[in-house]
mmCIF file of N, CA, C and O in Angstrom:
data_model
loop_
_atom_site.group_PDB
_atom_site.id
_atom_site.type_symbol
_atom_site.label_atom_id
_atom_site.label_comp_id
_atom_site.label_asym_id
_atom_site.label_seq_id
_atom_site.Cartn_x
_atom_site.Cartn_y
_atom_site.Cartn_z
ATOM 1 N N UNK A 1 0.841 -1.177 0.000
ATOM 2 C CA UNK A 1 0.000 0.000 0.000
ATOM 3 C C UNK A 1 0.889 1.244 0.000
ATOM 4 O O UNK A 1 2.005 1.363 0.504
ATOM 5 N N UNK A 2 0.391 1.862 -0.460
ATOM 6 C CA UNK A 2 0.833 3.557 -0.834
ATOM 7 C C UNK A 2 0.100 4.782 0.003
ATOM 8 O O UNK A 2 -1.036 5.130 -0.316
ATOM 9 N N UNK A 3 0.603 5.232 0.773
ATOM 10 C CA UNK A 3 -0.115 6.530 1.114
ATOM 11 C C UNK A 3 0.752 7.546 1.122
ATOM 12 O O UNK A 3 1.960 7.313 1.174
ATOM 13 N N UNK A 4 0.451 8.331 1.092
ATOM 14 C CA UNK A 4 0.776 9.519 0.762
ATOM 15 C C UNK A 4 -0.041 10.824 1.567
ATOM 16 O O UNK A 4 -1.084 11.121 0.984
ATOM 17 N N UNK A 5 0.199 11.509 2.587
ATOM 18 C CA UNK A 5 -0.596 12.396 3.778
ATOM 19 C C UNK A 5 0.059 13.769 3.098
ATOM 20 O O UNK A 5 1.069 13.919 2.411
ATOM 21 N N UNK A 6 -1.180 14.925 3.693
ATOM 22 C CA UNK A 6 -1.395 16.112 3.011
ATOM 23 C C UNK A 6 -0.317 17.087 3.425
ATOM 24 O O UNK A 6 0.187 16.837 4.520
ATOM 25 N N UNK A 7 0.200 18.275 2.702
ATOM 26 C CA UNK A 7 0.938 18.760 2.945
ATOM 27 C C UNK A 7 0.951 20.044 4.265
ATOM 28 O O UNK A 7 1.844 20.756 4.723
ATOM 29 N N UNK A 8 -0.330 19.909 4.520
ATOM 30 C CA UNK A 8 -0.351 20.886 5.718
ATOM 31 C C UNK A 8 -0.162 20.008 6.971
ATOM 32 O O UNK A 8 -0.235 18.788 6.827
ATOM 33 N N UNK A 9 0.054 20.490 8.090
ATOM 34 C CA UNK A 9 0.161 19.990 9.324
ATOM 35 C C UNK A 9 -0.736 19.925 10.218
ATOM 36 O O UNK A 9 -1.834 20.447 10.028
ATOM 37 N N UNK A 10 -0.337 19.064 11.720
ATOM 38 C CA UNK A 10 -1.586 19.398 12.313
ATOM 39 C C UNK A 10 -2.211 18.060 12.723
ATOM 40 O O UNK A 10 -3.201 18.351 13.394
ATOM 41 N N UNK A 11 -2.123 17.067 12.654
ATOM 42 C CA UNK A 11 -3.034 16.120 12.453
ATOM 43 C C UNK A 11 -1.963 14.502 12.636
ATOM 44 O O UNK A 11 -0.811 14.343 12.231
ATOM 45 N N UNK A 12 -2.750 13.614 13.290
ATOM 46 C CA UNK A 12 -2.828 12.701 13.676
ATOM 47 C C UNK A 12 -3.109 11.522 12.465
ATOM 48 O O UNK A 12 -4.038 11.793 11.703
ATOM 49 N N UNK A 13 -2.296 10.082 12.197
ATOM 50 C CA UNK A 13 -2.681 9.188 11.609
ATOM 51 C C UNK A 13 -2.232 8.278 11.957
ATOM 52 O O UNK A 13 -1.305 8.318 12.767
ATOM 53 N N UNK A 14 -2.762 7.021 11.435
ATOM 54 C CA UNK A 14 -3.039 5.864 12.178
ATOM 55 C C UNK A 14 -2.766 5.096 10.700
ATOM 56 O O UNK A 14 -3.277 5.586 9.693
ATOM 57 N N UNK A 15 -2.072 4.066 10.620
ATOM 58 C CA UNK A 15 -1.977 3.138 9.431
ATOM 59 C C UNK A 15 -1.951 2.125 9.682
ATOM 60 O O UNK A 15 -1.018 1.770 10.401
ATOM 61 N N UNK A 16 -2.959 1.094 9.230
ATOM 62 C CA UNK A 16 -2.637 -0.535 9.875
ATOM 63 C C UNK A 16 -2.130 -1.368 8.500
ATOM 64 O O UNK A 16 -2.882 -1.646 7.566
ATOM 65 N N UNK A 17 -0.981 -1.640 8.555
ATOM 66 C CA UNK A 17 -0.546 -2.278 7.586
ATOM 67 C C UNK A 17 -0.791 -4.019 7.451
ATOM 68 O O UNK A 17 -1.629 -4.652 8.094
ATOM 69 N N UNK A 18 -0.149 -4.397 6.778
ATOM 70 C CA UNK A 18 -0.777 -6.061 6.642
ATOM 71 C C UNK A 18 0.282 -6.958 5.836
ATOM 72 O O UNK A 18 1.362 -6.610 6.312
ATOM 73 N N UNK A 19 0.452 -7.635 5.159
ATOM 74 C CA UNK A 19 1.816 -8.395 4.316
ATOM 75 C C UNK A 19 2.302 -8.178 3.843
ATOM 76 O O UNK A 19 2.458 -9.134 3.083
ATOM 77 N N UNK A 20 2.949 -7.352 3.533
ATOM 78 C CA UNK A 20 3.434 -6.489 2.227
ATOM 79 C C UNK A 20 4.537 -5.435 2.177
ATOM 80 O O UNK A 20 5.565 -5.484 2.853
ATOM 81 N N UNK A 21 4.245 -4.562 1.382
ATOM 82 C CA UNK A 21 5.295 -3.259 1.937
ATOM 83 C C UNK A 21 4.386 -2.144 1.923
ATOM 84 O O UNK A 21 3.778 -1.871 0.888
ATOM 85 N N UNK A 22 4.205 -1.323 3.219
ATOM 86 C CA UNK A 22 3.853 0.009 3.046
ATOM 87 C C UNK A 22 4.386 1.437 2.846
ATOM 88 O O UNK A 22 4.986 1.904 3.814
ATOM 89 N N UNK A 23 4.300 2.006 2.040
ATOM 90 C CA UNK A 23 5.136 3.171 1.783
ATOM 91 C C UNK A 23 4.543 4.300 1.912
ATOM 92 O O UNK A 23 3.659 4.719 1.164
ATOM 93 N N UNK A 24 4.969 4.825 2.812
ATOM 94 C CA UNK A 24 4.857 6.718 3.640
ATOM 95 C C UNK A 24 4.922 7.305 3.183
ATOM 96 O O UNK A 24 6.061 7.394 3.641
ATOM 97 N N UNK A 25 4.835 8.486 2.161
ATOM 98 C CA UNK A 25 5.368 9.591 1.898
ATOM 99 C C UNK A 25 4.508 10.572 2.545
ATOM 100 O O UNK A 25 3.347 10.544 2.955
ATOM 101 N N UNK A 26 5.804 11.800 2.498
ATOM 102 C CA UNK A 26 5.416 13.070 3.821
ATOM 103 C C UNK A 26 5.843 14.110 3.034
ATOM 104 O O UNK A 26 7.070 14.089 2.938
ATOM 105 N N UNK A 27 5.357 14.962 2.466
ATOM 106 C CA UNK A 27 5.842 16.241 1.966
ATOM 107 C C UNK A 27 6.909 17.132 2.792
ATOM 108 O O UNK A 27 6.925 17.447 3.982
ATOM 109 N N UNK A 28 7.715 17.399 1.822
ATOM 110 C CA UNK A 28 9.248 18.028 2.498
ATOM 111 C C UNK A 28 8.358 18.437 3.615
ATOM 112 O O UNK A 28 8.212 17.775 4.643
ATOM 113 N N UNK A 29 7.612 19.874 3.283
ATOM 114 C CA UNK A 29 7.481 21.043 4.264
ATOM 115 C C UNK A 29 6.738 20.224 5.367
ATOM 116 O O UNK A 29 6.121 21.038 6.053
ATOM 117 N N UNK A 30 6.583 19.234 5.722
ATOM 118 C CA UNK A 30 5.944 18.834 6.924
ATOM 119 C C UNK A 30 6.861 18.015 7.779
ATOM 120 O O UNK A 30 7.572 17.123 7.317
ATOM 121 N N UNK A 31 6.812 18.397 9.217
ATOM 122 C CA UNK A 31 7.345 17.682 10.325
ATOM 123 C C UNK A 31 6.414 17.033 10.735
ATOM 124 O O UNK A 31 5.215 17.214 10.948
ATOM 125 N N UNK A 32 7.519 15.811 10.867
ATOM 126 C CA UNK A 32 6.763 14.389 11.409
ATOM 127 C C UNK A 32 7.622 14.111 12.395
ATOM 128 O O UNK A 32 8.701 14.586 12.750
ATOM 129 N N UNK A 33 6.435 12.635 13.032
ATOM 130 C CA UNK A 33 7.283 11.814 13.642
ATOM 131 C C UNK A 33 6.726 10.975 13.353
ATOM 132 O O UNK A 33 5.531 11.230 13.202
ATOM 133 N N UNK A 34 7.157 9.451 13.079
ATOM 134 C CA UNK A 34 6.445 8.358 13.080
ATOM 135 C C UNK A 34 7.191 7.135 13.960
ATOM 136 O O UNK A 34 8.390 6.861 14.014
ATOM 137 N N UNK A 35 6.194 6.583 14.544
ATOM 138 C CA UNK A 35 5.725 5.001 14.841
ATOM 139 C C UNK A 35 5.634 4.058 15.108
ATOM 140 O O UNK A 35 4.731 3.769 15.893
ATOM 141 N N UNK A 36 6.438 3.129 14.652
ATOM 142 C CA UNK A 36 6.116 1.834 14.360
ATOM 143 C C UNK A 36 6.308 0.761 15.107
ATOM 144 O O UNK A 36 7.287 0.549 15.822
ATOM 145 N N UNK A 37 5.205 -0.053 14.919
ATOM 146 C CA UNK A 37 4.824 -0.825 16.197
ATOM 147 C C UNK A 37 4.357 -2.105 15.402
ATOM 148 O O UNK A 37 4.189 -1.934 14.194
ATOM 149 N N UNK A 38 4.117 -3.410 15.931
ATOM 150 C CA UNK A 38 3.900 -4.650 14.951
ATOM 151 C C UNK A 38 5.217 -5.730 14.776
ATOM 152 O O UNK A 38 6.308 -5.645 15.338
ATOM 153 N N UNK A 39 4.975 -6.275 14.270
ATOM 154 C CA UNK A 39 5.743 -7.688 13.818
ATOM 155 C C UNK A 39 6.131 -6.762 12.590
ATOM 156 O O UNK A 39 5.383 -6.915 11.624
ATOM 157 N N UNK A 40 7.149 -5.830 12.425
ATOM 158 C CA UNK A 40 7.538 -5.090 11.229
ATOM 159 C C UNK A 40 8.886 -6.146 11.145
ATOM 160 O O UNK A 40 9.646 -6.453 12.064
ATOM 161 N N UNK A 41 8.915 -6.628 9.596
ATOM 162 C CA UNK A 41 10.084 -7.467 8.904
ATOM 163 C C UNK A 41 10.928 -6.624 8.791
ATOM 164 O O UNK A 41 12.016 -7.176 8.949
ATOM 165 N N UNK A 42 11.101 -5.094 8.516
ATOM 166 C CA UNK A 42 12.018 -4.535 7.829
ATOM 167 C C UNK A 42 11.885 -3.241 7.954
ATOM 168 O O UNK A 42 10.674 -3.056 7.836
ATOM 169 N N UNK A 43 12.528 -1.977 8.165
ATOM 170 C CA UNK A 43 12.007 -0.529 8.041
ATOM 171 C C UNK A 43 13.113 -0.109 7.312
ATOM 172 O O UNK A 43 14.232 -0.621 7.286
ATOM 173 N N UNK A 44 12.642 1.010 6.635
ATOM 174 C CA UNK A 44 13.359 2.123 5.683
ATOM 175 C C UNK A 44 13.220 3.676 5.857
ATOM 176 O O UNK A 44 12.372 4.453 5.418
ATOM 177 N N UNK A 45 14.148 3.844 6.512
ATOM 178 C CA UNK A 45 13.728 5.569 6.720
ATOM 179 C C UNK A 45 14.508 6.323 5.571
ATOM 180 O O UNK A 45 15.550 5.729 5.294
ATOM 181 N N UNK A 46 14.320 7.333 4.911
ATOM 182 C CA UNK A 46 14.218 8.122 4.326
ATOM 183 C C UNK A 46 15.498 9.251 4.800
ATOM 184 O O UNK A 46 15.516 9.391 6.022
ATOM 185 N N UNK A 47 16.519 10.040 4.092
ATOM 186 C CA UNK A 47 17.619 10.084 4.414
ATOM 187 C C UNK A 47 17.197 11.845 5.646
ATOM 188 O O UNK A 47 18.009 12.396 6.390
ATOM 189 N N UNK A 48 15.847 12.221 5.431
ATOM 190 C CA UNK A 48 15.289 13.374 6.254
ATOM 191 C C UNK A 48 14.834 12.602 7.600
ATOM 192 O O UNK A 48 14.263 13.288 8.448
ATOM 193 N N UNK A 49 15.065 11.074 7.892
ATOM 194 C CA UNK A 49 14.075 10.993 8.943
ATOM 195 C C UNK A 49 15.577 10.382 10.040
ATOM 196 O O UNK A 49 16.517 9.740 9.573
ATOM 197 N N UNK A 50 15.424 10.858 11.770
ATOM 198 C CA UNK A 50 16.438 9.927 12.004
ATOM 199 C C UNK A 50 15.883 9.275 13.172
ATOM 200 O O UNK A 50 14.869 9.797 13.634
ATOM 201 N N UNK A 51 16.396 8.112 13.817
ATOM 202 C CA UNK A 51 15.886 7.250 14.684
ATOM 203 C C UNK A 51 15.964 8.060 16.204
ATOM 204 O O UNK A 51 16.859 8.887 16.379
ATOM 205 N N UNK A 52 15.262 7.852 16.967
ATOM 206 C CA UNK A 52 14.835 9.108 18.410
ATOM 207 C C UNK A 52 13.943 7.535 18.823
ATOM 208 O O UNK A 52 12.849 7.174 18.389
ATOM 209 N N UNK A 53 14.862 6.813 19.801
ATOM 210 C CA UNK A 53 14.182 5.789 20.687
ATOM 211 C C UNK A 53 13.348 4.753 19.462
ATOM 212 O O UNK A 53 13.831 4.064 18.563
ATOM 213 N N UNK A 54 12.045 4.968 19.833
ATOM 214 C CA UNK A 54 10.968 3.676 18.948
ATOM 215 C C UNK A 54 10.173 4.374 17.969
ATOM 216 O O UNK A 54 9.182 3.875 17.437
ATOM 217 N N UNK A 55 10.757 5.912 17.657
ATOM 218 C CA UNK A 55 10.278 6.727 16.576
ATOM 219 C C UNK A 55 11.534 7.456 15.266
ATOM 220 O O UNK A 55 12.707 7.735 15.512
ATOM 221 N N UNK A 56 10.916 7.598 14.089
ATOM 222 C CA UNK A 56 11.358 8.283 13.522
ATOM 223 C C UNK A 56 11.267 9.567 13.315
ATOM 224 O O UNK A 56 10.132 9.743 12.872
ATOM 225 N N UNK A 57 11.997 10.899 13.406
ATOM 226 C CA UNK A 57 11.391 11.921 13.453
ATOM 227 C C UNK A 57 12.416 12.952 12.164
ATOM 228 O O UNK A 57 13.622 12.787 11.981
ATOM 229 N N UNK A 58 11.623 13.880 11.491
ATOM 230 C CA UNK A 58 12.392 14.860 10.922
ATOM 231 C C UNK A 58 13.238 15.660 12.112
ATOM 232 O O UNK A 58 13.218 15.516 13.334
ATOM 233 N N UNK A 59 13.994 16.569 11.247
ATOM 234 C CA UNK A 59 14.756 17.511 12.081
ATOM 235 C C UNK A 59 13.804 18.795 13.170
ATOM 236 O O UNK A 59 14.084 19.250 14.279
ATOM 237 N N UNK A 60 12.441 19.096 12.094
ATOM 238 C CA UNK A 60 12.105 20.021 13.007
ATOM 239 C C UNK A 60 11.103 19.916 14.125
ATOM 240 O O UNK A 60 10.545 20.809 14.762
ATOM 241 N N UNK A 61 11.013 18.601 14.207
ATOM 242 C CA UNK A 61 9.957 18.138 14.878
ATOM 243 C C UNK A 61 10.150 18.522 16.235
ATOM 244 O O UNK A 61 11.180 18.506 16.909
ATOM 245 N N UNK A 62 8.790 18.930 16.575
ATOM 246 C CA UNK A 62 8.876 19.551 18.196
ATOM 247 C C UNK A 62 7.374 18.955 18.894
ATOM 248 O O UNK A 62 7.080 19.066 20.084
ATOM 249 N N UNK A 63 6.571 18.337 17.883
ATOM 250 C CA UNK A 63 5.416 17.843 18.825
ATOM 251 C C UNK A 63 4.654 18.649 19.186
ATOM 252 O O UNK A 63 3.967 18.627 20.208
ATOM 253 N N UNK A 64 4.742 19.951 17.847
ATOM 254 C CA UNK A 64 3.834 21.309 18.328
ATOM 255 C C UNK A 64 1.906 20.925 17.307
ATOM 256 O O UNK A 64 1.470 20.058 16.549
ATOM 257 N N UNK A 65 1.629 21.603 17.655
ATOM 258 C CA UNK A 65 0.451 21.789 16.645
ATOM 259 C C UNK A 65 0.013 21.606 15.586
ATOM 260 O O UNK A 65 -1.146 21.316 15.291
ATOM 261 N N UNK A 66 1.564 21.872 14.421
ATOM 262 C CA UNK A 66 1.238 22.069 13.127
ATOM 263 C C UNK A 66 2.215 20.820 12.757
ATOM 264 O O UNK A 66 2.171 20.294 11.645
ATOM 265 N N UNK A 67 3.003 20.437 13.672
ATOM 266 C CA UNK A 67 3.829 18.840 13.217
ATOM 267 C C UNK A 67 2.406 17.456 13.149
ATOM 268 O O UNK A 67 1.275 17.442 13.633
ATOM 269 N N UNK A 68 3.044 16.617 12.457
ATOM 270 C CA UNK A 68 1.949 15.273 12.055
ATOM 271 C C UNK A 68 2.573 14.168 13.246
ATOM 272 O O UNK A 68 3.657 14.319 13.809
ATOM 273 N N UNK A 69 1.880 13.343 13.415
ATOM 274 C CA UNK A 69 2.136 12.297 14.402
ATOM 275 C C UNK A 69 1.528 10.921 13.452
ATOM 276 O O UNK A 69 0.307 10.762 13.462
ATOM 277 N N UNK A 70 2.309 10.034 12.716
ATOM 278 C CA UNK A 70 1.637 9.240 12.605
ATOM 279 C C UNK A 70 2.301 7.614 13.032
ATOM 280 O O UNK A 70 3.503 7.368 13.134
ATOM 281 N N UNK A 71 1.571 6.978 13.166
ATOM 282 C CA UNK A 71 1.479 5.612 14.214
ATOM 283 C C UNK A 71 1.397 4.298 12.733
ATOM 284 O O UNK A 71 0.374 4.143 12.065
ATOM 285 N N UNK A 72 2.275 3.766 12.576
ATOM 286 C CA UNK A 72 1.748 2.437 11.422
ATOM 287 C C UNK A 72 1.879 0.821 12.641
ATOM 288 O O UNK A 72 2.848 0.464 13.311
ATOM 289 N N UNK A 73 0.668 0.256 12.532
ATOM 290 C CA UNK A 73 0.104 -0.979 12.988
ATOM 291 C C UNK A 73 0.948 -2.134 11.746
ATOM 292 O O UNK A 73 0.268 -2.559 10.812
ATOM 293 N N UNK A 74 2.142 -2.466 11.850
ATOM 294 C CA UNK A 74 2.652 -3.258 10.802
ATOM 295 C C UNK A 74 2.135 -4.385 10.870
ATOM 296 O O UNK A 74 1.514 -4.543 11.921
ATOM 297 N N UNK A 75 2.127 -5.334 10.117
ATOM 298 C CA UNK A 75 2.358 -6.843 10.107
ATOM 299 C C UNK A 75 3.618 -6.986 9.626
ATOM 300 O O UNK A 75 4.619 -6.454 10.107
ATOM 301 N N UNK A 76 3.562 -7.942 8.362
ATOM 302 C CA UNK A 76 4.599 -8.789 7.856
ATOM 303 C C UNK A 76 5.369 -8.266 7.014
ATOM 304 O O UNK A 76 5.205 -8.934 5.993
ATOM 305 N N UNK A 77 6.139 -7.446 6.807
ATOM 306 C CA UNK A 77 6.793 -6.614 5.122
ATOM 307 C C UNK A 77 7.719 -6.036 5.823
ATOM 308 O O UNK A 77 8.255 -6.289 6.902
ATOM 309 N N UNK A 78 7.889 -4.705 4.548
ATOM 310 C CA UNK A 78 8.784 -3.560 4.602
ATOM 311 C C UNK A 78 7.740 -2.518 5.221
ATOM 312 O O UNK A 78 6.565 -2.743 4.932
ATOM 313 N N UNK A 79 8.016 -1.352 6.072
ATOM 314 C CA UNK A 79 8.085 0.007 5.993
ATOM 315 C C UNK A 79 8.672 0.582 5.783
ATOM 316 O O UNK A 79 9.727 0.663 6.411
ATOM 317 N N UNK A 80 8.277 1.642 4.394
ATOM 318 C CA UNK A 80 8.987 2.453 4.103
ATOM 319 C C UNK A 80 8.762 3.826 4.275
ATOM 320 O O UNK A 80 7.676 4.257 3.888
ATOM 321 N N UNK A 81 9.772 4.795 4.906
ATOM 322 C CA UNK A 81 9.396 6.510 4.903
ATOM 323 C C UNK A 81 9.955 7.034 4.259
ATOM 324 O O UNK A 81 11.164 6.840 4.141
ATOM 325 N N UNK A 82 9.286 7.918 3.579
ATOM 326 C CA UNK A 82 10.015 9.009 2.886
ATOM 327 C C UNK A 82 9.516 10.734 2.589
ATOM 328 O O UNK A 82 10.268 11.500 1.987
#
C-alpha cells in the first residue's frame, strides 16, 4: 500500500498495515514523527528521517500543533518513509 498524507500539518494518523510493503510519503514542508509498532520485517527511513528511541522523526519536529504524528500498525513486510 501507498499513502501519501497532506501537505499541511496538524493532524494525527493511524496506518494498519498487513503483508506487504507500506510506503509513507510526507511532503518536504511537513514535520513528522512516526511510529512503528507490529511484527515489522524490515524498516526504511528516508535520508530526512532519524531514529529518536521507537520513533522516527524529521529535524524540526517539536510535537507542536502544526507537526503530524503518525502511528503504522505493521504486520509482515517492509516500511517504508520518505
Amino acid at each position: 500500500a501507498e499513502v501519501s498524507l497532506p501537505a499541511h500539518g496538524g493532524y494525527d494518523a493511524t496506518i494498519e498495515g498487513g503483508v506487504g510493503l507500506v510506503k509513507l510519503s510526507l511532503p518536504a514542508e511537513v514535520e513528522a514523527e512516526v511510529r512503528v509498532s507490529g511484527g515489522i520485517g524490515s524498516m526504511r527511513a528516508g535520508p530526512r528521517f532519524e531514529r529518536r528511541g521507537d520513533a522516527y522523526v524529521t529535524p524540526g519536529y517539536r510535537g507542536g500543533p502544526t507537526d503530524v504524528r503518525v502511528r503504522v500498525n505493521g504486520g509482515v513486510g517492509l516500511v517504508s518513509i520518505d
